[in-house]
mmCIF file of C-alpha atoms in Angstrom:
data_model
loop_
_atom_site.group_PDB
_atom_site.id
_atom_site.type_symbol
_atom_site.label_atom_id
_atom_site.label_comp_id
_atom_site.label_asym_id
_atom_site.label_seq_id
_atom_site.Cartn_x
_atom_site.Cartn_y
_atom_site.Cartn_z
ATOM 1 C CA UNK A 1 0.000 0.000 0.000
ATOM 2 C CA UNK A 2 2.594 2.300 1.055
ATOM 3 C CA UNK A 3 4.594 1.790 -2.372
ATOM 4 C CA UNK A 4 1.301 2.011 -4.226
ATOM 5 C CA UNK A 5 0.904 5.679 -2.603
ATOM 6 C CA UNK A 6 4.146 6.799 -3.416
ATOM 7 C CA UNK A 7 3.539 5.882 -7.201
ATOM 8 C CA UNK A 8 0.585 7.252 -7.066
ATOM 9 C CA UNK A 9 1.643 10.803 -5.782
ATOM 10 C CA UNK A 10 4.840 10.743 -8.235
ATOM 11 C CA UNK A 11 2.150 10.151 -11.171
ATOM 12 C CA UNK A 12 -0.023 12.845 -9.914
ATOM 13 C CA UNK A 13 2.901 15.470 -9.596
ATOM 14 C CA UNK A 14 4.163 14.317 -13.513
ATOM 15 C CA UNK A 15 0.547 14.949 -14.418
ATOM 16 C CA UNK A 16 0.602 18.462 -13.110
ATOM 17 C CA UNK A 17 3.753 18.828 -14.164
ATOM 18 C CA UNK A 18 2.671 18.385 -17.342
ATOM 19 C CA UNK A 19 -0.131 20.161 -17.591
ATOM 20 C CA UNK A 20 1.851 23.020 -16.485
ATOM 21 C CA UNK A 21 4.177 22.404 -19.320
ATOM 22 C CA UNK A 22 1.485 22.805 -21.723
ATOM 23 C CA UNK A 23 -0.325 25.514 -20.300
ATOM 24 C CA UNK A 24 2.746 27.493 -20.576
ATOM 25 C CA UNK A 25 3.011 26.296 -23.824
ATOM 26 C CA UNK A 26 -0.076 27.440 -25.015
ATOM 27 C CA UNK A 27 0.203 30.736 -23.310
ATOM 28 C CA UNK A 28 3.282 30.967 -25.688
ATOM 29 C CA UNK A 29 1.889 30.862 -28.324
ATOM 30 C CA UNK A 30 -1.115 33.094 -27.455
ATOM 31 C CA UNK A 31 1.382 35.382 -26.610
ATOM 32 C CA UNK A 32 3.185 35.239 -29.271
ATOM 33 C CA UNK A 33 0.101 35.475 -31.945
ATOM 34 C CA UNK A 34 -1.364 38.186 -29.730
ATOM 35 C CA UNK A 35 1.924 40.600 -30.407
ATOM 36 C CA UNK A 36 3.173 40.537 -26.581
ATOM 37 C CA UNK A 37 6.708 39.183 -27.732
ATOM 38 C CA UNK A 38 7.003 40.579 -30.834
ATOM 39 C CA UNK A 39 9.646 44.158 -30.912
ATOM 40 C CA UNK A 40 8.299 47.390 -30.646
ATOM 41 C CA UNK A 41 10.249 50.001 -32.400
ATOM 42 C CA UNK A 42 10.345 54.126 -32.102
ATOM 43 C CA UNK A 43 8.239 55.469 -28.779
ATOM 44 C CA UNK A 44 6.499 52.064 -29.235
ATOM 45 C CA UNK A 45 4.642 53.514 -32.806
ATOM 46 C CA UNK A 46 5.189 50.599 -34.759
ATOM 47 C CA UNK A 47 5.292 46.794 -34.077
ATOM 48 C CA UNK A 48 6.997 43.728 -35.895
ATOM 49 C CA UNK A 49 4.987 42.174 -38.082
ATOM 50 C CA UNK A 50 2.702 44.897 -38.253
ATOM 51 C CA UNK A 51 1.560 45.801 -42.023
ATOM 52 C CA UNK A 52 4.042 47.546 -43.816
ATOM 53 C CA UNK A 53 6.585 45.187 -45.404
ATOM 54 C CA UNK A 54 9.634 47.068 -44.131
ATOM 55 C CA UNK A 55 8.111 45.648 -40.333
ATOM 56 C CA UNK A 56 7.364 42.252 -41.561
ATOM 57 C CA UNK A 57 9.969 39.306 -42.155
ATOM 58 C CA UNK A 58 10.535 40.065 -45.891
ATOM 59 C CA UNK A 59 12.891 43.387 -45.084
ATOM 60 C CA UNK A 60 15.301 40.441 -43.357
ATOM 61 C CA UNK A 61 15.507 38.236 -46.595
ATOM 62 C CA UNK A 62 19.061 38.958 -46.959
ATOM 63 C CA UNK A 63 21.788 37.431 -45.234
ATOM 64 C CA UNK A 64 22.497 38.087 -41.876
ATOM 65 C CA UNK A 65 19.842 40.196 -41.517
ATOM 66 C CA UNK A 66 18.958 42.623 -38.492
ATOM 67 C CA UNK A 67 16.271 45.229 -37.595
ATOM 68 C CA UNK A 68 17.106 47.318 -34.893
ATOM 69 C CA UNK A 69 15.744 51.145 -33.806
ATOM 70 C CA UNK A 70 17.696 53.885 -32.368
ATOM 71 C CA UNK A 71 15.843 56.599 -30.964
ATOM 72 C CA UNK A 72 17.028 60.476 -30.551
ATOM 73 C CA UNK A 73 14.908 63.022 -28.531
ATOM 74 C CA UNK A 74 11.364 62.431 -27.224
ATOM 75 C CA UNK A 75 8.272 64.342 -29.380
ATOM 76 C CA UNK A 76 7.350 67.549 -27.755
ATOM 77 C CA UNK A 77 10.616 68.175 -25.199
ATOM 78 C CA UNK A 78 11.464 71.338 -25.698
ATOM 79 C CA UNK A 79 9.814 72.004 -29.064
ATOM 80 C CA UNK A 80 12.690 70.253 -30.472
ATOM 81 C CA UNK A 81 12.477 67.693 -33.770
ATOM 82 C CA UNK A 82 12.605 64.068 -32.229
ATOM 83 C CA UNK A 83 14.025 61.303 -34.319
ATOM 84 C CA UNK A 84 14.144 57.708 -34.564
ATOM 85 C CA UNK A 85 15.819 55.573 -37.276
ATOM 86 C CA UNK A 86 14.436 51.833 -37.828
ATOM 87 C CA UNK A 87 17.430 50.150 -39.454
ATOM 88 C CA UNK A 88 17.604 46.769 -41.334
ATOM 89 C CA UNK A 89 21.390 45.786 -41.703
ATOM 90 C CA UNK A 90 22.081 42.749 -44.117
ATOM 91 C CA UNK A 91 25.122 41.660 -46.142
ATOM 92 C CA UNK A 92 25.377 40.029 -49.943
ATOM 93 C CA UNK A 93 28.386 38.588 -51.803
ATOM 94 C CA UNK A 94 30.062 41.027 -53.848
ATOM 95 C CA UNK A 95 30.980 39.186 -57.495
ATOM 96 C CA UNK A 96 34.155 41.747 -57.722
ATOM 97 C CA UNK A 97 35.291 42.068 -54.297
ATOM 98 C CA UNK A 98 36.364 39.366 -51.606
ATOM 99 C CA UNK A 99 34.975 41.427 -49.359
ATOM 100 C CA UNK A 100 30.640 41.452 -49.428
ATOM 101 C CA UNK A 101 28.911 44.116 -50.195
ATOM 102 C CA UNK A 102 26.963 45.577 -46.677
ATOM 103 C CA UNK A 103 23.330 47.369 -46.812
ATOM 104 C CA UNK A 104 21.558 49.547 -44.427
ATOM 105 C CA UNK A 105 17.548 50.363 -45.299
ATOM 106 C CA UNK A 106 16.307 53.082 -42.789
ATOM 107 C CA UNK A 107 13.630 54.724 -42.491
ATOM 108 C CA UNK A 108 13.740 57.660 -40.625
ATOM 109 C CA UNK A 109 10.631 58.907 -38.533
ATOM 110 C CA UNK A 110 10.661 62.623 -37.419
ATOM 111 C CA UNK A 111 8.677 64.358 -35.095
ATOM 112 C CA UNK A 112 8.698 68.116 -34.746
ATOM 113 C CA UNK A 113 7.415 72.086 -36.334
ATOM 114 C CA UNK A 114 8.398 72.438 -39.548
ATOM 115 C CA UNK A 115 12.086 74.264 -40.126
ATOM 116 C CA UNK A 116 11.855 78.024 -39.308
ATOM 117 C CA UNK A 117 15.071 79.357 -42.066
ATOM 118 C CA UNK A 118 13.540 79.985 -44.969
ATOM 119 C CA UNK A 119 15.605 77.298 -46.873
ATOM 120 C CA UNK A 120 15.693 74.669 -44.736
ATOM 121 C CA UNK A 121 11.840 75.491 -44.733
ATOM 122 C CA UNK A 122 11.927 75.239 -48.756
ATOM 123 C CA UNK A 123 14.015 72.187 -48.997
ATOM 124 C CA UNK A 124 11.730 69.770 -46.214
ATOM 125 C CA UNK A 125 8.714 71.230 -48.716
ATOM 126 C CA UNK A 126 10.093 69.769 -51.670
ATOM 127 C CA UNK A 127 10.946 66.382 -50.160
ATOM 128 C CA UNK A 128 7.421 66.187 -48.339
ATOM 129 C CA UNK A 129 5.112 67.610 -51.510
ATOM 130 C CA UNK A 130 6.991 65.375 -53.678
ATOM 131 C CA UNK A 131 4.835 64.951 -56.901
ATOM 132 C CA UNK A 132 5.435 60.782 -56.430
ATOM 133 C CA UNK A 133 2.818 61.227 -53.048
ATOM 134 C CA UNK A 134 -0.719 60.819 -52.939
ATOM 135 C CA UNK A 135 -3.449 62.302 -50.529
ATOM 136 C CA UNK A 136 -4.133 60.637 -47.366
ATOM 137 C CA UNK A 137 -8.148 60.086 -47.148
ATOM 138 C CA UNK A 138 -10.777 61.326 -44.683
ATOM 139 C CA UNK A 139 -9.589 64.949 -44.939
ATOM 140 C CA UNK A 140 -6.328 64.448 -43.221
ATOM 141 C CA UNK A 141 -3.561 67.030 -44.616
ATOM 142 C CA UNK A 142 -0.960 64.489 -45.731
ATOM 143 C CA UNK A 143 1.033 62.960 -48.355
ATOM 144 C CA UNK A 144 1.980 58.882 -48.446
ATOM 145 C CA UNK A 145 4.308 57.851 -51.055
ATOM 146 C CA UNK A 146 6.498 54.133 -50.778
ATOM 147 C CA UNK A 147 9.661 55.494 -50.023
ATOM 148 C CA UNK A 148 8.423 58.839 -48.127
ATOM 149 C CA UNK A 149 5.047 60.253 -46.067
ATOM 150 C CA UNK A 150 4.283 63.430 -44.201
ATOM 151 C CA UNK A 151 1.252 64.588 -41.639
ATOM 152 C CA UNK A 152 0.768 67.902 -40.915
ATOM 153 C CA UNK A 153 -0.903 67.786 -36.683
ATOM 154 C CA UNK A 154 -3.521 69.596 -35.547
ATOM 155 C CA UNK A 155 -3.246 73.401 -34.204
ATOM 156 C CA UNK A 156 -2.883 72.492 -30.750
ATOM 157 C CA UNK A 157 0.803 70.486 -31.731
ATOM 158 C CA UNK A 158 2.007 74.063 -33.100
ATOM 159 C CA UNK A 159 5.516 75.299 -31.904
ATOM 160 C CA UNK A 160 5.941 78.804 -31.641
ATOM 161 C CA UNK A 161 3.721 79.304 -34.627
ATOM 162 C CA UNK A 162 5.024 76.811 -36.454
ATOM 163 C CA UNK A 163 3.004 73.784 -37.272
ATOM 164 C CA UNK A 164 4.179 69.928 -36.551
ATOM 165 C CA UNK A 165 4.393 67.479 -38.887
ATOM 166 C CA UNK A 166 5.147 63.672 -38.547
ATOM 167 C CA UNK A 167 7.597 62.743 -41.332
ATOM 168 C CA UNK A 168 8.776 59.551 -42.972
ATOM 169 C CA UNK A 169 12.023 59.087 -45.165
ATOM 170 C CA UNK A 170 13.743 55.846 -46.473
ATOM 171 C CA UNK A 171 16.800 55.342 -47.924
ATOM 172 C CA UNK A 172 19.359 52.561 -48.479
ATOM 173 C CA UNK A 173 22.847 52.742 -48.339
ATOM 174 C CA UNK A 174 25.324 50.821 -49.754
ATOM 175 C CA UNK A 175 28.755 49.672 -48.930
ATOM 176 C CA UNK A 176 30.836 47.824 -51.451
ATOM 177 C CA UNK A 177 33.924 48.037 -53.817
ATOM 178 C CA UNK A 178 32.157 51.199 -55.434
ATOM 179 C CA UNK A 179 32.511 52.883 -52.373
ATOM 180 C CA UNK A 180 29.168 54.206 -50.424
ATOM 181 C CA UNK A 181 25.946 54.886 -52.707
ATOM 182 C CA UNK A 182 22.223 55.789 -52.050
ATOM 183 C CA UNK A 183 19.453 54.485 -53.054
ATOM 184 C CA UNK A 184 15.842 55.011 -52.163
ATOM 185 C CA UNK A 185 13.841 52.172 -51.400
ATOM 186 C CA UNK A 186 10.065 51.143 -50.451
ATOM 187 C CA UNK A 187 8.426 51.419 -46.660
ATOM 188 C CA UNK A 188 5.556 49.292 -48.181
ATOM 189 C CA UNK A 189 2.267 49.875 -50.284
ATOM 190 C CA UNK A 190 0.529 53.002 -49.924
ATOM 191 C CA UNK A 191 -2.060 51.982 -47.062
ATOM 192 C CA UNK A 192 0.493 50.310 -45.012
ATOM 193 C CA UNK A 193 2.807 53.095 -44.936
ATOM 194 C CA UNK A 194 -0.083 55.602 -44.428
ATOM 195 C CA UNK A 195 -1.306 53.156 -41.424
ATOM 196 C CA UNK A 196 2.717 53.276 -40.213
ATOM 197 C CA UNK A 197 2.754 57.434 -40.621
ATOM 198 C CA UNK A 198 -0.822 57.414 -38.064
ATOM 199 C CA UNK A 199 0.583 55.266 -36.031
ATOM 200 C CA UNK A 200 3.414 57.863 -35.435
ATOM 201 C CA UNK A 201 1.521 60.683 -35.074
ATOM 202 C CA UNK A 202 -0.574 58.605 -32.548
ATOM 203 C CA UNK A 203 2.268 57.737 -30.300
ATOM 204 C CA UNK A 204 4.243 61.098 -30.920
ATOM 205 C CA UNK A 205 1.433 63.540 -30.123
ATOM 206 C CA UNK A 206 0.962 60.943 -26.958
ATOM 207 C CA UNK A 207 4.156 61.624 -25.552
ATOM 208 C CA UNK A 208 4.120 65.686 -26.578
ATOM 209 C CA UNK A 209 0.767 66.193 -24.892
ATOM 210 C CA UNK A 210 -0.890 67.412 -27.882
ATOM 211 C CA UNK A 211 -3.500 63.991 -28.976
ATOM 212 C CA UNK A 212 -6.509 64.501 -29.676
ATOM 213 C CA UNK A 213 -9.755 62.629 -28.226
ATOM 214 C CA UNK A 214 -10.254 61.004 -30.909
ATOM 215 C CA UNK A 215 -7.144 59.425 -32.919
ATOM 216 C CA UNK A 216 -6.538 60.568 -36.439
ATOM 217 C CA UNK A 217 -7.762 57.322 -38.755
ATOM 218 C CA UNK A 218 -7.463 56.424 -42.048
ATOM 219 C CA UNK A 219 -11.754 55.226 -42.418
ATOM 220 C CA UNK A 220 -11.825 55.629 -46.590
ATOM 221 C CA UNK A 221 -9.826 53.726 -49.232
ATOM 222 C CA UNK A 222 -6.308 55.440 -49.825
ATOM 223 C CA UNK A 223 -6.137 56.076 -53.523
ATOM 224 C CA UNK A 224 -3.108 56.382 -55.803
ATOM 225 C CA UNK A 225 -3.457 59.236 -57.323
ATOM 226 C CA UNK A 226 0.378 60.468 -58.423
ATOM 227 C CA UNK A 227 1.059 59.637 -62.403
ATOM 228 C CA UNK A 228 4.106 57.548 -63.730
ATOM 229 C CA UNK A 229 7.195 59.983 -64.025
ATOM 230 C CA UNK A 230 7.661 61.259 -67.549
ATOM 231 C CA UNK A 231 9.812 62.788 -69.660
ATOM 232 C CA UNK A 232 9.726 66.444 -68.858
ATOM 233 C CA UNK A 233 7.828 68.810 -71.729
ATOM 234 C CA UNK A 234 7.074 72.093 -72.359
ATOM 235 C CA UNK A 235 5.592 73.621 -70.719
ATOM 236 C CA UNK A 236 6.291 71.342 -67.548
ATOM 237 C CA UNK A 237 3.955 70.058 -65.570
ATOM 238 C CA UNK A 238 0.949 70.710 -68.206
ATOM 239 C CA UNK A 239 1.255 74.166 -66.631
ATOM 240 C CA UNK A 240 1.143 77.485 -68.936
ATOM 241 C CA UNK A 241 3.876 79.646 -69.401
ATOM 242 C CA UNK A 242 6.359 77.142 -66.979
ATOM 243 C CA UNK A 243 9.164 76.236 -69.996
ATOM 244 C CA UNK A 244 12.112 76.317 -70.003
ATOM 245 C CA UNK A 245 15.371 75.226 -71.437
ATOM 246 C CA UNK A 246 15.788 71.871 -71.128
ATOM 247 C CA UNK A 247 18.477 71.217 -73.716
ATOM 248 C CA UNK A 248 19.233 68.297 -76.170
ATOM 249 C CA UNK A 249 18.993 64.888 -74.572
ATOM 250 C CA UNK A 250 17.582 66.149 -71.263
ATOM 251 C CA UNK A 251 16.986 63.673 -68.443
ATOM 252 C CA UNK A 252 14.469 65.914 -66.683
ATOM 253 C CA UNK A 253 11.500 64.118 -65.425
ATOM 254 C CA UNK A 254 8.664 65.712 -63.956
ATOM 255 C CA UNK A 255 5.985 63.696 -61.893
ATOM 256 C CA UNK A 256 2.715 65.219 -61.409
ATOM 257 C CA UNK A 257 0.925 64.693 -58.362
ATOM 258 C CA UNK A 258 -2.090 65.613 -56.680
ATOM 259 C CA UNK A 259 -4.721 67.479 -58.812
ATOM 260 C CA UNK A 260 -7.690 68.636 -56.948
ATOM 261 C CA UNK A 261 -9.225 71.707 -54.981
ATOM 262 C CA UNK A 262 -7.406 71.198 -51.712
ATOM 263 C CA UNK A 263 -4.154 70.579 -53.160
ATOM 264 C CA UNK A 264 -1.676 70.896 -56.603
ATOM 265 C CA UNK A 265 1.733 69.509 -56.897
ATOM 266 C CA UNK A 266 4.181 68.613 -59.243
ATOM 267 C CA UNK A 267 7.822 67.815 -59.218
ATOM 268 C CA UNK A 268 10.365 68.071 -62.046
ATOM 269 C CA UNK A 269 13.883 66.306 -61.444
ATOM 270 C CA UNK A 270 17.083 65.982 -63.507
ATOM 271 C CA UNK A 271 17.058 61.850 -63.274
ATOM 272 C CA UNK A 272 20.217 59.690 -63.544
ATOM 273 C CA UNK A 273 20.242 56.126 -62.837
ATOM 274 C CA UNK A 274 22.153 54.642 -60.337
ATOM 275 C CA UNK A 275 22.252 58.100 -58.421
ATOM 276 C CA UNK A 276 19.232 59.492 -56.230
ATOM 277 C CA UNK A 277 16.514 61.841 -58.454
ATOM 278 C CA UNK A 278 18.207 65.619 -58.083
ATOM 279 C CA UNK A 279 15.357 68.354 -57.723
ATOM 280 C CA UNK A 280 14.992 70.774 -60.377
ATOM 281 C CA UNK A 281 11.945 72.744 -60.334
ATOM 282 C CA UNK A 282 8.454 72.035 -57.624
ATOM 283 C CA UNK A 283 4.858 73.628 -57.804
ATOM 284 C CA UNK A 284 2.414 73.969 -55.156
ATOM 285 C CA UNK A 285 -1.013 74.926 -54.972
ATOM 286 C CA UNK A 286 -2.140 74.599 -51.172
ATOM 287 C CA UNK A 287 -5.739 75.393 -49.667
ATOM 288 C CA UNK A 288 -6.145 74.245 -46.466
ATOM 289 C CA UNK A 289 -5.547 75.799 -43.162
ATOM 290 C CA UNK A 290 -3.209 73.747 -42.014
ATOM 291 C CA UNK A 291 -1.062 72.413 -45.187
ATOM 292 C CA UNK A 292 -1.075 77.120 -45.815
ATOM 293 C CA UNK A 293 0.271 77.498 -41.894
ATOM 294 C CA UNK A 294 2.954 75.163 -43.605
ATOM 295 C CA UNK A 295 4.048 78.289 -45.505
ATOM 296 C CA UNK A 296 3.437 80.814 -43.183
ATOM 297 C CA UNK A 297 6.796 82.895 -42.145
ATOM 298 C CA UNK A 298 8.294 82.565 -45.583
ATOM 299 C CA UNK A 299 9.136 85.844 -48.022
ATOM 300 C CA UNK A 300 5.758 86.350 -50.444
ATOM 301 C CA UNK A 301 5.111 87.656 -53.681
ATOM 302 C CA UNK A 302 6.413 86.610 -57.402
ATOM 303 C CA UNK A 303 9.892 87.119 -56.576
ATOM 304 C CA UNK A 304 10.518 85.082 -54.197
ATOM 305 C CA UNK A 305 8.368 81.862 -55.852
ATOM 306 C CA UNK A 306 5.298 82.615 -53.067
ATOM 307 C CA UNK A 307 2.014 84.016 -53.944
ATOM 308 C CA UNK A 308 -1.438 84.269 -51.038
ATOM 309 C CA UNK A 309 -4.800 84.890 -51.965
ATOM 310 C CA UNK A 310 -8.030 84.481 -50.540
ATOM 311 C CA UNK A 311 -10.839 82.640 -52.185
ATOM 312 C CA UNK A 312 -13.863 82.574 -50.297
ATOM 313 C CA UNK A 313 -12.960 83.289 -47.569
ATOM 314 C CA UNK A 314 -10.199 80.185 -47.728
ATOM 315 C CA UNK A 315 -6.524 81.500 -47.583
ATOM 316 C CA UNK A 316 -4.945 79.678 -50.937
ATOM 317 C CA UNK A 317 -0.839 79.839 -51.540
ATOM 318 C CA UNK A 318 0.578 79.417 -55.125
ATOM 319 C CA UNK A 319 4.507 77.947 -54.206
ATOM 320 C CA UNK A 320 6.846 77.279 -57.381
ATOM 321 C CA UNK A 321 10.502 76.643 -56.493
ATOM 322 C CA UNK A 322 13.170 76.450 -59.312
ATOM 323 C CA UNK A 323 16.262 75.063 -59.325
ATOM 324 C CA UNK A 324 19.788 76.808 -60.459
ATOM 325 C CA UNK A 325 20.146 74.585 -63.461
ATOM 326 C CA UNK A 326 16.705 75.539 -64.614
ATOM 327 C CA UNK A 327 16.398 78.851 -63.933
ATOM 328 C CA UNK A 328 16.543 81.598 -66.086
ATOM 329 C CA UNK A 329 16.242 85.465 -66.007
ATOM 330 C CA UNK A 330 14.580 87.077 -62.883
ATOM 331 C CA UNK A 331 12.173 88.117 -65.339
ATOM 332 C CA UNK A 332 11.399 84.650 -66.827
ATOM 333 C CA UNK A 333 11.425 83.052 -63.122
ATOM 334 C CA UNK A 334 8.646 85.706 -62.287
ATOM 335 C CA UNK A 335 6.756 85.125 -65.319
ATOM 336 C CA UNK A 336 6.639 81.013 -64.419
ATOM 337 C CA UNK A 337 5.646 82.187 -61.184
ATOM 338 C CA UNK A 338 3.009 84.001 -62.274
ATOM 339 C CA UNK A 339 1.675 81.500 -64.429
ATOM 340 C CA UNK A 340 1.250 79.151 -62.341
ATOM 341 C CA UNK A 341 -0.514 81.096 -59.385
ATOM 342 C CA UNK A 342 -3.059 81.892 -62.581
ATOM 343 C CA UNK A 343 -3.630 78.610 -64.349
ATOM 344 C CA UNK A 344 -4.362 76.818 -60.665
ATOM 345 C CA UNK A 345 -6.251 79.972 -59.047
ATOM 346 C CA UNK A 346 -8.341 79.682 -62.297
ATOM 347 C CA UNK A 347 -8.792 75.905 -62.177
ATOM 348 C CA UNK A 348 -10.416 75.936 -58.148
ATOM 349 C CA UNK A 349 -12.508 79.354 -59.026
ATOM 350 C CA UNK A 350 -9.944 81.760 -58.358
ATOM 351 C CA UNK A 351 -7.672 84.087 -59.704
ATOM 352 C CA UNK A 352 -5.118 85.911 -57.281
ATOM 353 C CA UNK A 353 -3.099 88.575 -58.502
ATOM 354 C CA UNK A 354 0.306 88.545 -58.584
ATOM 355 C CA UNK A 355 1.554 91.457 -57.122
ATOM 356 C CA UNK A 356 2.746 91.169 -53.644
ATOM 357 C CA UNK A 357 0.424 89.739 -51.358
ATOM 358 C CA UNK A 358 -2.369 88.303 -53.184
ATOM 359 C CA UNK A 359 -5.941 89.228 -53.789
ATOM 360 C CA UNK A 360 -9.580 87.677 -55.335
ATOM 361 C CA UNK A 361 -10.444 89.236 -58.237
#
């Protein structure tokens, strides 16, 4: 009897013992499908295996492959830009070389107001209004494209003035017998990367104090709306009176973009493979409060590639920016300028002048 009882207790404990075992088991993997154990990255925004394919296990196809985050600043202390840059590192063999070639894709998330000197200002425009970016839906004032997104926040995120935006910007880099080069490269498609830029702005205006009550969500299909780049023509852009000389052979692209009453852009680049896109000439038509507070503090009127009207009752700019190897005479500059504040104030139903600040005819 007594041996019987001792087998009988040392079956009973391996019994719980294993029921334990599985238990804990199980709880693994509901853990694991739930998202407790998977990384968070950058003030806890984004999460492994969450959408956009630059999160998910296809960004660590190549060899030796690692995703790490490293963060700099926290949104809202002292009004500063925050920063955090999601890195995958990987390494291929190099054909030419004995020694392989090494990759970094990053995408860089910023938080913070929009630069206050004028050409910093100009320069973070023409990366965020790129004419490869479509709307975001549902009224939000914001651009998505795959290797780039912006949000402008609401009022109450403002710095000083100066409104915040949530920014994304990838880029790959790579290391080889050619020496460093840079590439751009994809977050993911359009409604996963809008989804990731949100999910920023949720967790950034979180920590600055500024959310809110109701997050900012993406409810309505997000659209594609930018066309293929083309071969630049004249006049650029479709727009009257914007040529210029583009000389024999020209590699200028331009990429129109959004086309509608809230919003006109349109890029034009001098395009080189191999070597990132180099900017050559942006337009802008802007007409809602908070994409306009975007150019708010910068010098207005023809001459300076910055024209303001009001349109019932709805403060509209009319931005052009051209580059050195495109421009021309102060004269001709002007004269693109002014075309373009005309052709889009006539296309929404209004027609600014162009003579310092601007007015509704």
């Amino acid at each position: 009897m007594k041996s019987g009882g001792r087998w009988w207790r040392r079956r009973t404990v391996l019994a719980s013992a294993l029921a334990g075992a599985v238990l804990i088991s199980g709880g693994g993997l509901w853990a694991k499908d739930s998202g407790l154990f998977r990384d968070r990255y950058c003030w806890d925004a984004w999460q492994q295996d969450s959408g956009a394919r630059f999160l998910g296990d296809d960004a660590l196809g190549k060899s030796g492959s690692e995703r790490s985050a490293v963060e700099s600043g926290t949104p809202g202390a002292d009004g500063k830009t925050a920063t955090c840059t999601l890195t995958v590192a990987s390494s291929v063999p190099d054909d030419d070389s004995d020694e392989p070639i090494r990759f970094d894709d990053r995408v860089t998330l910023s938080y913070g107001p929009v630069p206050e000197a004028p050409g910093k200002r100009r320069d973070w425009i023409e990366r965020y209004f790129s004419g490869t970016a479509s709307p975001l839906p549902d009224g939000l004032d914001g651009l998505v494209a795959e290797d780039r997104a912006m949000l402008i926040l609401p009022e109450p995120c403002d710095v000083r003035g100066r409104p915040s935006a949530v920014t994304l910007w990838a880029e790959s880099w790579g290391d080889g017998h050619l020496g460093k080069r840079q590439l751009s490269i994809g977050i993911g498609d359009l409604p996963d990367v809008g989804r990731m830029l949100l999910g920023a702005a949720e967790a950034g205006m979180r920590k600055a104090g500024c959310a809110p009550d109701e997050p900012l969500r993406m409810t309505s299909p997000m659209t594609r709306v930018a066309e293929r780049p083309d071969s630049a023509g004249t006049p650029v852009c479709r727009i009257p009176g914007a040529t210029f000389d583009l000389g024999k052979g020209s590699r200028y692209e331009e990429q129109v973009g959004v086309v509608d009453d809230r919003l006109q852009t349109c890029s034009v680049v001098w395009s080189q493979r191999g070597v990132p896109d180099e900017p050559a000439a942006q337009f802008v038509m802007a007409a809602t409060p908070r994409t306009v507070a975007v150019f708010d503090g910068l010098p207005e009127g023809v001459e300076h590639g910055l024209v303001r009207t009001s349109c019932v009752d709805r403060d509209t700019v009319f931005y052009v920016r051209i580059g050195s190897a495109l421009s021309g005479t102060e004269k001709s500059d002007r004269r693109v300028v002014a075309g373009f504040a005309e052709a889009a104030g006539r296309r929404i139903g209004c027609e600014p002048t162009t003579e310092g600040r601007g007015t509704t005819r």
